Coordinates of C-alpha atoms in Angstrom, one line a residue:
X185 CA -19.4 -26.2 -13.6
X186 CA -18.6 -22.4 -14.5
X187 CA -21.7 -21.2 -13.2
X188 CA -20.7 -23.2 -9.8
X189 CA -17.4 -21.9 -10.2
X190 CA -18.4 -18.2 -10.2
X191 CA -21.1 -18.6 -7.8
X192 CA -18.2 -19.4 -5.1
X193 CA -16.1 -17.0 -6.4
X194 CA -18.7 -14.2 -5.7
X195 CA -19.6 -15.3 -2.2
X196 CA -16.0 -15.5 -1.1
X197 CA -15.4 -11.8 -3.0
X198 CA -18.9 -10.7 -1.4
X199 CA -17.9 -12.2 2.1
X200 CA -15.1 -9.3 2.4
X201 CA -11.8 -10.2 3.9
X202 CA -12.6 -10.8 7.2
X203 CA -14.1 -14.3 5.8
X204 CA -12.1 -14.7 3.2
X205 CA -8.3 -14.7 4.7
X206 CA -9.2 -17.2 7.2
X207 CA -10.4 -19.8 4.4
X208 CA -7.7 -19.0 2.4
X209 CA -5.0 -19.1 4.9
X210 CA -6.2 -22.5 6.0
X211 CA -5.5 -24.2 2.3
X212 CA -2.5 -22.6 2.0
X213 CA -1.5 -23.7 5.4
X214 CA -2.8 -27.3 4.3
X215 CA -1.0 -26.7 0.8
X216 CA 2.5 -26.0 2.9
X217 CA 1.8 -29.1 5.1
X218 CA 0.3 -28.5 8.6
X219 CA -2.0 -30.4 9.9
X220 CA -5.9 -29.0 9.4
X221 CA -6.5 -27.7 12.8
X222 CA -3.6 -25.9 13.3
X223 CA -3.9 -24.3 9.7
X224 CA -6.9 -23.8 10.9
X225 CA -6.5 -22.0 14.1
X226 CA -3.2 -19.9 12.4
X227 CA -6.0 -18.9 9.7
X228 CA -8.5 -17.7 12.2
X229 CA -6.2 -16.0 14.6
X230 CA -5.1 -14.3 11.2
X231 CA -8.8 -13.2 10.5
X232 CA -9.1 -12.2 14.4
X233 CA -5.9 -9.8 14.7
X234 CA -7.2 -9.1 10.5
X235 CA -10.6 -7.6 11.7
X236 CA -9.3 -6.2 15.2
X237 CA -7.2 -4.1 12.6
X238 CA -10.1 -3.5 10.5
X239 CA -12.2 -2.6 13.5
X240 CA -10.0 0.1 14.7
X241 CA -9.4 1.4 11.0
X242 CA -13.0 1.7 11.0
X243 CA -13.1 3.2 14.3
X244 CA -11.0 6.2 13.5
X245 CA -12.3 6.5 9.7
X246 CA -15.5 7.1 11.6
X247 CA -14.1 9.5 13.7
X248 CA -11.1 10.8 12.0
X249 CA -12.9 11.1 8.5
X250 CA -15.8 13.6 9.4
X251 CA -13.6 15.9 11.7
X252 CA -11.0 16.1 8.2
X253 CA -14.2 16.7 6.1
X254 CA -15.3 19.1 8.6
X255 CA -11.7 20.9 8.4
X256 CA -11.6 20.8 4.7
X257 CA -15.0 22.5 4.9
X258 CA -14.4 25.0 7.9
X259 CA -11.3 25.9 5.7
X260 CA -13.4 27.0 2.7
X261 CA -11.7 25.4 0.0
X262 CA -13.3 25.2 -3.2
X263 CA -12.3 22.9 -6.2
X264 CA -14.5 20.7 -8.8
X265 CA -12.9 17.4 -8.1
X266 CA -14.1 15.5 -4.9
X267 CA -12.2 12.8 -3.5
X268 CA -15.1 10.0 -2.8
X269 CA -12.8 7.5 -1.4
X270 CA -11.8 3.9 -2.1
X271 CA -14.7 2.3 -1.0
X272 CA -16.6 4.3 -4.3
X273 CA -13.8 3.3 -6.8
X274 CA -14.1 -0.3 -5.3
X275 CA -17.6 -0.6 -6.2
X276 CA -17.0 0.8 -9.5
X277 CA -14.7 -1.6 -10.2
X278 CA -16.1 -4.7 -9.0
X279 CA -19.2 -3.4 -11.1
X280 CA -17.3 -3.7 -14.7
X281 CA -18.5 -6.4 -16.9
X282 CA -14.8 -7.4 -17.3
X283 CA -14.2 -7.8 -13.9
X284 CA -14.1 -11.6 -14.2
X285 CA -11.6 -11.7 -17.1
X286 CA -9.1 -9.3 -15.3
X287 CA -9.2 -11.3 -12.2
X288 CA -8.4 -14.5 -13.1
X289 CA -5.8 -13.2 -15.3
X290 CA -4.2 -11.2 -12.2
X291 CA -4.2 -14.8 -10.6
X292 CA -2.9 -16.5 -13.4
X293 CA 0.1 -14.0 -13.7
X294 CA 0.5 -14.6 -9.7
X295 CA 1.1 -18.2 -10.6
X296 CA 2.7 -18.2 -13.7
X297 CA 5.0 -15.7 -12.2
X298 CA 5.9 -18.0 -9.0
X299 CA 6.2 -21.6 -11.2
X300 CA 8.6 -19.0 -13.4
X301 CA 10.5 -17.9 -10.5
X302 CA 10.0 -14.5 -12.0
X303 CA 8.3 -13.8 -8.2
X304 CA 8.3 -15.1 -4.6
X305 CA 5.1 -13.2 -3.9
X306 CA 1.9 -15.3 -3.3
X307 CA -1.0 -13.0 -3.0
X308 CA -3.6 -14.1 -1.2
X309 CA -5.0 -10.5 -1.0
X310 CA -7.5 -11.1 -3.5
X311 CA -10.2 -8.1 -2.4
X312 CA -7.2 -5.8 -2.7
X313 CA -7.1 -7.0 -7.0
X314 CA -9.4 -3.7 -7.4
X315 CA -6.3 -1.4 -7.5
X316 CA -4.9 -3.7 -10.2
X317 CA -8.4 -4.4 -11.8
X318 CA -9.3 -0.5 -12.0
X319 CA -6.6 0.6 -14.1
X320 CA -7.4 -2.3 -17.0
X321 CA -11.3 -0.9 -16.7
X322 CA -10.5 2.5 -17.1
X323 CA -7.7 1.7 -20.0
X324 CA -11.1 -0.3 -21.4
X325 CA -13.3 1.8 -21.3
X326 CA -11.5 4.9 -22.8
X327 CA -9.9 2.8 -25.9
X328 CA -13.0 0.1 -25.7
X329 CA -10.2 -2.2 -26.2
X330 CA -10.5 -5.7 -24.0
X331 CA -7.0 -6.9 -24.5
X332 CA -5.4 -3.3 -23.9
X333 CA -7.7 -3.4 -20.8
X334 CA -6.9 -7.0 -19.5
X335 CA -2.9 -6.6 -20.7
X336 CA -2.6 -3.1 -18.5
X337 CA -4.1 -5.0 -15.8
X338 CA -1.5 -7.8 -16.5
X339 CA 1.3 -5.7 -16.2
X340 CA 0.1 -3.9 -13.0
X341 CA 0.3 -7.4 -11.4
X342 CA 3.5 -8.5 -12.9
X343 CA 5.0 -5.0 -11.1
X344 CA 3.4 -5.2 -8.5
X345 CA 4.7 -8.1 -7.7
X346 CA 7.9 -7.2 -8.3
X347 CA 7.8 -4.3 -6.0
X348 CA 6.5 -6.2 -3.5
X349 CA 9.2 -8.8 -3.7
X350 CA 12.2 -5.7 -3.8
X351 CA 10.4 -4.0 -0.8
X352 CA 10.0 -7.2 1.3
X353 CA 12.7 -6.7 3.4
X354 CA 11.3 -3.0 4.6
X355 CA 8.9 -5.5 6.1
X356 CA 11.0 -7.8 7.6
X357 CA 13.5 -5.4 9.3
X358 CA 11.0 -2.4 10.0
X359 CA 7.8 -3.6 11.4
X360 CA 9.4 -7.2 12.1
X361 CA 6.6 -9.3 9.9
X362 CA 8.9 -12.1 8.9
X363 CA 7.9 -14.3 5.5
X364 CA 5.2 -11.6 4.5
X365 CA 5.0 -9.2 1.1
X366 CA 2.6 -6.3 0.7
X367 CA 1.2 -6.3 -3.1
X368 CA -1.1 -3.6 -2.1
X369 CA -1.0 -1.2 -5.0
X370 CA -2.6 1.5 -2.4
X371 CA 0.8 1.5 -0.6
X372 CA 3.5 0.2 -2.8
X373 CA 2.5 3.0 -5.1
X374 CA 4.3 5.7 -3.2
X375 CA 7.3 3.7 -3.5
X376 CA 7.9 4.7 -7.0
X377 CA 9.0 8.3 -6.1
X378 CA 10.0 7.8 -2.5
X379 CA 12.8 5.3 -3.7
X380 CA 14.6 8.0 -5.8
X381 CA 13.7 10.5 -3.1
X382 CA 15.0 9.0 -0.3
X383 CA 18.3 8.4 -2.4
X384 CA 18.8 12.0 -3.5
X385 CA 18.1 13.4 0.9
X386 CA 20.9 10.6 1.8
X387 CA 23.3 13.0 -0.8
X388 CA 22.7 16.5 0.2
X389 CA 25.1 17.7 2.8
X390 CA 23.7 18.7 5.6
X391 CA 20.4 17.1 5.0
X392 CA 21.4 13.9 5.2
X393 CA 22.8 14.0 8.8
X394 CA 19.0 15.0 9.7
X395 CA 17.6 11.9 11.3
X396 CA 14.5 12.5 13.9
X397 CA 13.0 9.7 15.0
X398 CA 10.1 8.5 17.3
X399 CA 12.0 8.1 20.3
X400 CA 13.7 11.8 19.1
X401 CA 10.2 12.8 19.6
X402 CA 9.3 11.6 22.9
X403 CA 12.9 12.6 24.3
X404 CA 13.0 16.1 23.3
X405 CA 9.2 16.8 24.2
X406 CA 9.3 14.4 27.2
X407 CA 5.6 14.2 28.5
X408 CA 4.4 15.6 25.3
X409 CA 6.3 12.7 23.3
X410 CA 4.3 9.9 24.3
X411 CA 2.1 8.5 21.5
X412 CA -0.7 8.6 23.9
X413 CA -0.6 12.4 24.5
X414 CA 0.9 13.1 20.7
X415 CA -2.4 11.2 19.7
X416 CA -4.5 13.4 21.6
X417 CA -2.9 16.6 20.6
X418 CA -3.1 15.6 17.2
X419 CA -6.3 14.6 17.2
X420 CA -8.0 17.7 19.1
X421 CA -5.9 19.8 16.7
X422 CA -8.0 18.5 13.8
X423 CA -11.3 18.6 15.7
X424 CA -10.2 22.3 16.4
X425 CA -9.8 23.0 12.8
X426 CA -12.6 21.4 11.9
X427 CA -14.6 24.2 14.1
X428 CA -15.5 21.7 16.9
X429 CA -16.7 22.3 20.4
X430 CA -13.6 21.4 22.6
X431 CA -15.5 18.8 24.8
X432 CA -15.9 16.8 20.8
X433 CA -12.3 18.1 20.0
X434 CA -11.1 16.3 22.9
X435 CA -13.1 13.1 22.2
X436 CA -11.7 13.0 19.0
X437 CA -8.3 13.4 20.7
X438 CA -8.9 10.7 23.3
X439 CA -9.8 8.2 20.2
X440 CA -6.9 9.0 18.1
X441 CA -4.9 7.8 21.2
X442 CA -6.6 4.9 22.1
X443 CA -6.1 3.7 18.2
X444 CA -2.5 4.3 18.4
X445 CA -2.2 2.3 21.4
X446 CA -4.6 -0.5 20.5
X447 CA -3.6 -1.2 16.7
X448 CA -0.1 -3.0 17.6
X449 CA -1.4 -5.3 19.7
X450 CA -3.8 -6.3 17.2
X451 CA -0.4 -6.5 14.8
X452 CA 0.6 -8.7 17.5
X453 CA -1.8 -10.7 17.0
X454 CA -1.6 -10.7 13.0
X455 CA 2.3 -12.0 13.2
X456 CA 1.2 -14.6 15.8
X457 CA -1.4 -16.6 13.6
X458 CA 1.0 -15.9 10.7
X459 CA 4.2 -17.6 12.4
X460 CA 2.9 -21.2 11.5
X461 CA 2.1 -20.6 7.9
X462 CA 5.3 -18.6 7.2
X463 CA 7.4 -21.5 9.0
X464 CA 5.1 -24.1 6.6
X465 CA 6.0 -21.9 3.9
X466 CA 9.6 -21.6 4.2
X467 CA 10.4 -25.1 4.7
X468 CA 7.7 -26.6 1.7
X469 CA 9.9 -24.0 -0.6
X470 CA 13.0 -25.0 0.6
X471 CA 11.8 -28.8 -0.1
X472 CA 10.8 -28.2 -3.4
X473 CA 12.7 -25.0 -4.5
X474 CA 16.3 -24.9 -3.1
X475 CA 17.7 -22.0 -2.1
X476 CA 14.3 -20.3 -2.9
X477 CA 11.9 -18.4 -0.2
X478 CA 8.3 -17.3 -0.9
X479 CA 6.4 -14.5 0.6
X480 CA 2.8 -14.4 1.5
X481 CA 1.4 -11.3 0.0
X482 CA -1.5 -9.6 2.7
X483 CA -3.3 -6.6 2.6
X484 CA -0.8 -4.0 4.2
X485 CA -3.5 -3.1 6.9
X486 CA -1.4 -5.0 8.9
X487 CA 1.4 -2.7 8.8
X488 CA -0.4 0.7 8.6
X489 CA -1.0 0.2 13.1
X490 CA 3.0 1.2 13.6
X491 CA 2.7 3.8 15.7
X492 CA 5.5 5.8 13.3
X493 CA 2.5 5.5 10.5
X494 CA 0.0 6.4 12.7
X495 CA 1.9 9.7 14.1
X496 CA 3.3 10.6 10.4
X497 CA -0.2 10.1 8.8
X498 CA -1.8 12.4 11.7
X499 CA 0.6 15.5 10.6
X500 CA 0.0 14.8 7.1
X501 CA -3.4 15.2 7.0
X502 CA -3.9 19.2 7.5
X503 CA -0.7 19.4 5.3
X504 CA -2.7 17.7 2.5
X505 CA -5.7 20.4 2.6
X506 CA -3.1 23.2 2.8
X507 CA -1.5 21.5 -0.5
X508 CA -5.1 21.2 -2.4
X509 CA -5.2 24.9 -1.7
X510 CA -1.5 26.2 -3.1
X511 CA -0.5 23.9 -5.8
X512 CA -0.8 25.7 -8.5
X513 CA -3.4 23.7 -11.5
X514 CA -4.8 21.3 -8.8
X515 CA -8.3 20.9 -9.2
X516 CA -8.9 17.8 -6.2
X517 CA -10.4 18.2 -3.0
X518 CA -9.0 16.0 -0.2
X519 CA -11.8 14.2 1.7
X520 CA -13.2 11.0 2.0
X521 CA -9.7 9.1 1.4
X522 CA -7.6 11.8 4.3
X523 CA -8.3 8.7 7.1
X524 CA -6.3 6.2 5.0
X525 CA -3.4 8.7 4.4
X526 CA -1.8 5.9 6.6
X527 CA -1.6 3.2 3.8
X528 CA -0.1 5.8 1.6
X529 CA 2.7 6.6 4.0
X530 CA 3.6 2.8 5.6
X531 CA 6.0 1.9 3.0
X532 CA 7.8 5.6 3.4
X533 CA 8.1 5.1 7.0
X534 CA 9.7 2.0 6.6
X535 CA 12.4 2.8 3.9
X536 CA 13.9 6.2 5.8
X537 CA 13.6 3.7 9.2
X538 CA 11.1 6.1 10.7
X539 CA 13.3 9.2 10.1
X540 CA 10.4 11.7 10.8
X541 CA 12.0 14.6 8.9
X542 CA 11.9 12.3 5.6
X543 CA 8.6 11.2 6.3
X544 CA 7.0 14.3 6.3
X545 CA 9.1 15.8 3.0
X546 CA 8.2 12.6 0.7
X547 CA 5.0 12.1 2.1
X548 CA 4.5 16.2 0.8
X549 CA 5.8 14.5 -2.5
X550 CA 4.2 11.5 -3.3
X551 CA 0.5 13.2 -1.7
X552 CA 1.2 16.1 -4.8
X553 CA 1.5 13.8 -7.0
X554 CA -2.0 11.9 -6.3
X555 CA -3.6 15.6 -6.3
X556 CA -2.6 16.0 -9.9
X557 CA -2.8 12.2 -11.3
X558 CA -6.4 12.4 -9.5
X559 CA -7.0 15.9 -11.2
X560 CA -5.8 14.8 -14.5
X561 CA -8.3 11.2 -14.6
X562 CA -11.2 12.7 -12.7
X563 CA -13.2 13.1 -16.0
X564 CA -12.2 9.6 -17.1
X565 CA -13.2 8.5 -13.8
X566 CA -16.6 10.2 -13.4
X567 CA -17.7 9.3 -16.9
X568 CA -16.5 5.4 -16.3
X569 CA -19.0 5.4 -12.9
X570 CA -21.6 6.9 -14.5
X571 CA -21.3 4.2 -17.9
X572 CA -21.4 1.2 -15.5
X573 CA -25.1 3.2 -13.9
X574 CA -23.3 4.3 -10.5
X575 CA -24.2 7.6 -9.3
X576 CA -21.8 8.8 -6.7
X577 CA -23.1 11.6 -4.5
X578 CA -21.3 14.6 -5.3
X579 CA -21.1 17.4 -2.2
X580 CA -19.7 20.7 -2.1
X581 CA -20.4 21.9 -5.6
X582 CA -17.5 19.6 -7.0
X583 CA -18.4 18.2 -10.7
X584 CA -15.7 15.4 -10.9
X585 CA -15.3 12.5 -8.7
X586 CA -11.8 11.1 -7.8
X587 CA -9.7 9.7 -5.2
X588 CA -6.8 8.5 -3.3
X589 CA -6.9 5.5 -5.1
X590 CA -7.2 4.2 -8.9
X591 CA -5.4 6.2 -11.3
X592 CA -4.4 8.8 -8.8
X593 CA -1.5 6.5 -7.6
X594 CA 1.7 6.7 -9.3
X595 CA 1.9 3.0 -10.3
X596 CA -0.9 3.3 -12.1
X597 CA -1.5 6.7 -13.6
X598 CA 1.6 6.0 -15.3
X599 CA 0.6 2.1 -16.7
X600 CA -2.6 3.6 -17.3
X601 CA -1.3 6.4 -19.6
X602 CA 1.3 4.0 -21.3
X603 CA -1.7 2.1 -22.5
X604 CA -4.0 4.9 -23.8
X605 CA -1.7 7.2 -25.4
X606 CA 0.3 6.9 -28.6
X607 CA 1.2 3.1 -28.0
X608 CA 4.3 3.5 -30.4
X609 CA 6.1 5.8 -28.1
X610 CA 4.6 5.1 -24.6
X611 CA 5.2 1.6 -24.5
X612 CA 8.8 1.2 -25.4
X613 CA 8.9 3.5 -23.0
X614 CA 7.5 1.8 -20.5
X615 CA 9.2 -1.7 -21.3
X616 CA 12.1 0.3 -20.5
X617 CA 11.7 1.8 -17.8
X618 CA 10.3 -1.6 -16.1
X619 CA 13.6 -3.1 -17.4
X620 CA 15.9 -1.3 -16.3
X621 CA 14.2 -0.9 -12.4
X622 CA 14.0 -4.9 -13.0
X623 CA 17.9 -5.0 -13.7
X624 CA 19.2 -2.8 -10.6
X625 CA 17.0 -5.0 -8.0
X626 CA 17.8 -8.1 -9.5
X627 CA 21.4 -7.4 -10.7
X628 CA 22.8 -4.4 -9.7
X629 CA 21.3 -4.2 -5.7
X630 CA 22.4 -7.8 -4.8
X631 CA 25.7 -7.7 -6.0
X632 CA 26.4 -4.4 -4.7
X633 CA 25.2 -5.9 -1.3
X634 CA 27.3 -9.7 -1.1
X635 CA 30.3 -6.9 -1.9
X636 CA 29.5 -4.7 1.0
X637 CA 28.8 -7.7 3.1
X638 CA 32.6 -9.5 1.7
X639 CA 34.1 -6.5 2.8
X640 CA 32.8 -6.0 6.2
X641 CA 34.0 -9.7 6.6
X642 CA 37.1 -8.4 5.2
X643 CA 37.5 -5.8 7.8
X644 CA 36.4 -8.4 10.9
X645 CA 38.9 -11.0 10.0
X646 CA 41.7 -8.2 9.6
X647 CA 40.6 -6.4 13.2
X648 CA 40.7 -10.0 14.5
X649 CA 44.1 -10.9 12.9
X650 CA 45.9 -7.5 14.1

């Protein structure tokens, strides 16, 4: 019965999550009551606009990815840690002989947490469980402790949930993806030090009257501020820095605009097979938990197509190299990870409302603070890949491996140091610190809201009395 078990828990991990959102969508839909062939059909028009997003991702990774390598190598920077990407730290992780354990206990928190009303998030996003997964493995591995190692995984679930819960309205309002949460540690990361960010710009004078949007953009440079020709200035620019010929330049610059034009109406797609599960979803929770909504939690691929990512991500790029070069004691080289600078920005984007001048300041912030988690772990990292028998290729001279993901992000550099240092100071600590961000968004954030809201009620009925 186990072995049975595991065997269709491998071929629906191995199947990737083209294959797997469709099936799972469909039982959930079948779990929320529709009928099997329209949970069907929502499930398969989810995988279609899924791997239409995928494709394109793909598509500029392929083209994007070796024009920034290029860059980063036609600039001449030389570090020792090498950013191998998420795909390397993905296969590392679903390599560890405690992979199972961890997974099933993510999923068991998931569910625990929703019957507990502690979360409305369901995440279905199981192939994204890596970036919750890697952190126990690596907190395993340097205290050879399987409990410390399952429990930091544990408590990278339980606040990732949470954040995605707080953050789902960004979702909502921003990219207009009703009924959906993003537990995707990859992006919710940044949030940890945008949050505070974006709070202290709205309380400098001055600053905080600075609001440049898209549309700013395309107004002020006219022709030059449609995303079209914005992707294929961008796009050359790289090529051009990357020391390629202008006719490849300009092919590079004709594809960055054809992915910023193409990827929201794959979105499009995404939100339309969504719609009936979200609607089942809604009314099966307000069945059986009054005044209760729950969220499906995707992969936040879906959200990373906004043309306001897209365009922010494109400038941050070379800003990123320029940073691995003058920040003073950082040892990590930006490469195979630059094309997914996207997913690191989405959820920035969405909580200054696409204020460009924001973006591009706490994107600076939240990208130095990857280049020195991922320079701090890199040894931890290397020695972890090389323990579990995987030997990632190493160009460039670099002796460390790292990336944009694992224990580079925020989230979990700091859950993964609360667990392998001093345990009598880092984790009251980090109870703390999770309790009191659990107190403002459950207690503090919605009462300050139903006041603001009574009062503007307040101010209607009086302007409507007078």
């Amino acid at each position: 019965m186990w072995d049975a078990i595991m065997s269709g828990f491998n071929w629906l991990i191995g199947a990737g999550p083209t294959v797997m959102l469709p099936i799972i969508i469909t039982i959930i839909g079948l779990v929320f009551g529709l009928k099997l062939g329209k949970a069907f059909k929502s499930g398969l028009t989810l995988g279609i606009g899924f791997a239409g997003i995928r494709l394109l991702l793909d598509y500029m990774s392929s083209n994007l990815g070796p024009a920034a390598k290029a860059m980063v190598e036609n600039i001449g920077i030389n570090l020792d840690v090498l950013d191998v990407g998420w795909g390397s730290i993905a296969a590392i992780t679903w390599s560890s002989p405690i992979i199972v354990f961890i997974v099933f206990a993510i999923f068991a928190v998931n569910i625990i947490m929703l019957l507990t009303k502690m979360t409305n998030t369901l995440d279905v996003d199981i192939w994204n469980y890596h970036h919750m997964a890697i952190v126990g493995i690596m907190v395993h591995y340097v205290t050879k402790n399987i409990w410390l190692g399952i429990g930091a995984s544990v408590v990278m679930a339980m606040t990732t949930f949470k954040i995605a819960d707080w953050s789902q309205p960004l979702i909502e309002k921003f990219f207009g993806i009703p009924g959906v949460s993003l537990p995707t540690v990859s992006a919710t990361s940044t949030l940890l030090l945008a949050w505070p960010l974006n709070w202290l710009l709205d309380r400098i004078p001055g600053i905080n009257k600075i609001n440049i949007t898209l549309k700013d953009v395309q107004k002020y440079l006219g022709f030059f501020g449609d995303q079209m020709i914005l992707g294929l200035i961008l796009g050359s620019a790289i090529g051009l820095l990357g020391g390629y010929s202008i006719t490849a330049s300009l092919q590079l610059g004709v594809s960055m605009s054809a992915v910023l034009v193409i990827i929201p109406k794959m979105t499009s797609l995404f939100v339309e097979g969504l719609m009936p599960i979200s609607e089942a979803a809604q009314n099966w929770s307000q069945r059986k938990f009054k005044n209760r909504k729950l969220f499906i939690g995707l992969d936040a691929a879906i959200v990373v197509g906004n043309q306001d990512v897209i365009t922010t991500a494109l400038i941050l790029i070379p800003l990123t190299i320029g940073l691995a070069f003058i920040l003073p004691g950082n040892r990590m080289l930006p490469f195979a990870d630059l094309a997914i600078i996207p997913f690191r920005i989405a959820f920035v984007v969405a909580l200054t409302r696409g204020n460009f001048f924001k973006n591009i300041i706490i994107g600076l912030a939240t990208t130095t603070a990857i280049l020195y988690a991922g320079s701090i772990t890199a040894p931890i990292l290397t020695e972890l890949a090389s323990s579990i028998g995987i030997q990632v290729a190493v160009v460039g001279g670099a002796l460390f491996i790292s990336s944009f993901s694992a224990t580079s992000l925020s989230h979990s550099f700091l859950v993964f140091f609360a667990f392998v240092g001093p345990l009598l100071i880092t984790m009251p600590i980090m109870i703390a610190v999770i309790a009191i961000c659990w107190y403002y968004f459950e207690v503090i954030k919605p009462k300050s809201k139903k006041v603001k809201e009574e009062m503007e009620v307040e101010i209607v009925s009086a302007e409507q009395s007078y």
